[in-house]
XYZ file of C-alpha atoms in Angstrom:
209
model
C 41.064 -10.834 19.936
C 41.935 -8.486 16.916
C 43.570 -11.240 15.101
C 40.422 -13.078 15.084
C 39.676 -11.240 11.794
C 42.029 -11.132 8.760
C 43.584 -7.689 8.129
C 42.336 -7.815 4.491
C 38.838 -8.188 5.799
C 39.480 -5.559 8.501
C 40.836 -3.113 5.587
C 37.616 -3.719 3.623
C 35.048 -3.672 6.633
C 36.303 -0.501 8.350
C 36.014 1.906 5.511
C 32.745 0.412 4.200
C 30.938 0.281 7.618
C 32.225 3.887 8.238
C 30.930 5.557 5.237
C 27.521 3.482 5.362
C 27.181 4.624 8.901
C 27.997 8.141 8.374
C 25.536 8.663 5.259
C 22.331 10.340 6.446
C 19.674 8.050 7.684
C 16.989 7.776 10.746
C 19.544 7.616 13.590
C 21.872 10.159 12.354
C 19.043 12.725 11.519
C 17.684 12.298 15.093
C 21.431 12.574 16.516
C 21.702 15.884 14.493
C 18.239 17.279 15.394
C 18.654 16.459 19.083
C 22.169 17.707 19.194
C 21.087 21.158 17.652
C 17.789 21.383 20.279
C 18.875 19.939 23.471
C 22.798 19.948 23.093
C 25.404 17.363 22.758
C 25.373 16.301 26.321
C 22.003 15.275 26.645
C 21.976 13.499 23.320
C 24.509 10.916 24.454
C 21.218 9.436 26.344
C 19.891 9.185 22.820
C 23.082 7.722 21.638
C 23.222 5.061 24.610
C 19.902 3.885 23.526
C 20.553 3.656 19.792
C 23.677 1.633 20.263
C 21.952 -0.881 22.464
C 19.409 -1.193 19.872
C 22.201 -1.584 16.858
C 23.991 -4.019 19.207
C 20.604 -6.063 19.510
C 20.132 -5.898 15.502
C 23.691 -6.947 14.840
C 23.518 -9.828 17.346
C 20.149 -11.082 16.333
C 21.309 -10.866 12.636
C 24.689 -12.794 13.609
C 22.977 -15.489 15.590
C 20.454 -16.147 12.448
C 23.697 -16.464 10.209
C 25.448 -18.354 12.680
C 22.866 -20.983 12.705
C 22.764 -21.245 9.152
C 26.564 -21.462 8.898
C 26.891 -24.194 11.416
C 23.851 -26.540 10.388
C 23.733 -25.876 6.824
C 27.194 -24.696 5.528
C 26.020 -25.304 1.711
C 23.096 -22.805 2.367
C 25.522 -20.249 4.153
C 27.414 -20.185 0.679
C 24.173 -19.377 -1.039
C 23.347 -16.617 1.694
C 26.745 -14.993 1.087
C 25.987 -14.494 -2.624
C 22.615 -13.384 -1.835
C 24.019 -10.776 0.570
C 26.646 -9.739 -2.120
C 23.843 -9.148 -4.414
C 21.701 -7.292 -1.961
C 24.727 -5.045 -1.131
C 25.275 -4.474 -4.752
C 21.806 -3.381 -5.162
C 21.805 -1.052 -2.027
C 25.106 0.344 -3.587
C 23.301 1.263 -7.033
C 20.565 2.705 -4.774
C 22.830 4.901 -3.190
C 24.506 5.943 -6.786
C 20.989 6.865 -8.135
C 20.035 8.886 -4.893
C 18.929 12.178 -5.846
C 21.229 13.219 -2.842
C 18.248 15.206 -0.836
C 18.178 14.634 2.927
C 14.687 15.115 4.644
C 15.501 16.915 7.795
C 12.553 16.351 10.121
C 11.951 19.081 12.628
C 12.297 17.848 16.340
C 10.198 19.670 18.768
C 12.585 18.772 21.739
C 13.239 20.693 24.737
C 15.768 20.021 27.706
C 12.940 18.853 29.763
C 12.737 15.325 27.861
C 14.074 12.774 30.581
C 17.175 10.854 29.873
C 15.013 7.648 29.681
C 12.704 9.049 26.921
C 15.862 10.001 25.161
C 17.301 6.714 25.504
C 13.942 4.942 24.383
C 13.862 7.116 21.520
C 17.288 6.232 20.127
C 16.725 2.583 20.945
C 13.237 2.436 19.083
C 14.751 4.190 16.045
C 17.601 1.607 15.750
C 15.138 -1.345 16.321
C 12.403 -0.083 14.126
C 14.670 0.376 10.987
C 13.930 -2.348 8.828
C 17.013 -1.274 6.499
C 19.127 -1.891 9.503
C 17.957 -5.431 9.993
C 18.417 -6.089 6.084
C 21.663 -4.506 6.032
C 23.345 -6.190 8.934
C 22.140 -9.607 7.564
C 23.575 -8.776 4.021
C 26.725 -7.069 5.502
C 27.825 -9.475 8.185
C 28.129 -13.013 6.211
C 31.006 -11.631 3.636
C 33.156 -10.934 6.454
C 32.805 -14.079 8.404
C 35.470 -16.807 7.893
C 34.023 -20.098 8.075
C 37.489 -21.862 9.029
C 37.879 -19.518 12.250
C 36.025 -19.606 15.563
C 32.865 -17.635 15.280
C 32.598 -15.635 18.692
C 35.927 -14.031 18.536
C 35.235 -12.760 15.067
C 31.634 -11.668 15.965
C 32.999 -10.086 19.026
C 35.516 -7.853 17.010
C 33.201 -6.889 14.266
C 30.461 -5.832 16.644
C 32.829 -3.838 18.456
C 34.069 -1.908 15.429
C 30.395 -1.338 14.364
C 29.669 0.133 17.744
C 32.707 2.242 17.761
C 32.033 3.634 14.296
C 28.538 3.983 14.739
C 29.149 6.196 18.185
C 31.831 8.185 16.258
C 29.369 9.075 13.484
C 26.817 9.899 16.010
C 29.088 12.382 17.570
C 29.821 14.036 14.521
C 26.117 14.474 13.593
C 25.199 15.598 17.091
C 28.164 18.059 17.577
C 28.026 19.354 14.110
C 24.745 21.019 14.567
C 24.100 23.852 11.933
C 27.226 23.054 10.188
C 26.129 19.549 9.367
C 22.771 20.685 8.593
C 24.109 23.218 6.043
C 26.524 20.676 4.817
C 23.707 18.200 4.288
C 21.035 20.549 2.614
C 23.476 20.795 -0.517
C 22.433 17.789 -2.684
C 26.160 17.646 -4.129
C 27.600 16.755 -0.887
C 25.231 14.120 0.168
C 25.406 12.789 -3.341
C 29.181 12.447 -2.871
C 28.584 10.547 0.532
C 26.155 8.302 -0.918
C 28.451 7.455 -3.797
C 31.506 6.701 -1.740
C 29.185 4.285 0.473
C 27.481 2.790 -2.789
C 31.225 2.413 -4.394
C 32.073 0.492 -1.303
C 29.189 -1.796 -1.023
C 29.647 -2.673 -4.741
C 33.162 -3.387 -3.963
C 32.181 -6.020 -1.374
C 29.603 -7.261 -3.544
C 32.066 -8.018 -6.434
C 34.885 -9.053 -3.733
C 32.186 -11.765 -2.438
C 31.495 -13.178 -5.983
C 34.854 -13.415 -7.415
C 37.106 -13.410 -4.128
């Protein structure tokens, strides 16, 4: 199954998505806040809901992309270039980011039910418009039109969920250490620029590869 995706594509996809995932955002901020307030163990409920939401967003994006790829291959090519341009735009935005992270105060207590935590994670993932735009832009460059679609999507989705889970654990278990690290603008700026550089690289690879 893993060979459904070319090694060269995997070598670019893994670091790109990892650094994009680990860059501070809505879901990671939520994981860190909950990890500090209710502990890592109970934060796993939120992570479960968030991962389900991410899977739905990713699958929905892929279904739309697949429909275009199968029925309108010429439009899919244009779509890939548009996605590359959008990734380049996101990369530039990350580079220009001032490196500040808005840490929302979370008033959470251990009395919150497991369902409520899962629902909070799910809604955070589903309601994030940047997540939808990112998946729609990111996935097409890594899909090979000459290979079966389902195996490729299965591998990429599995990688996405594993990397997302790892990043959530990093934030939730980091607690005050992560908070202190991310309150330093230089640290966040460095993370943003690494992720931005990788996204710019994907855009260039898409245009000239």
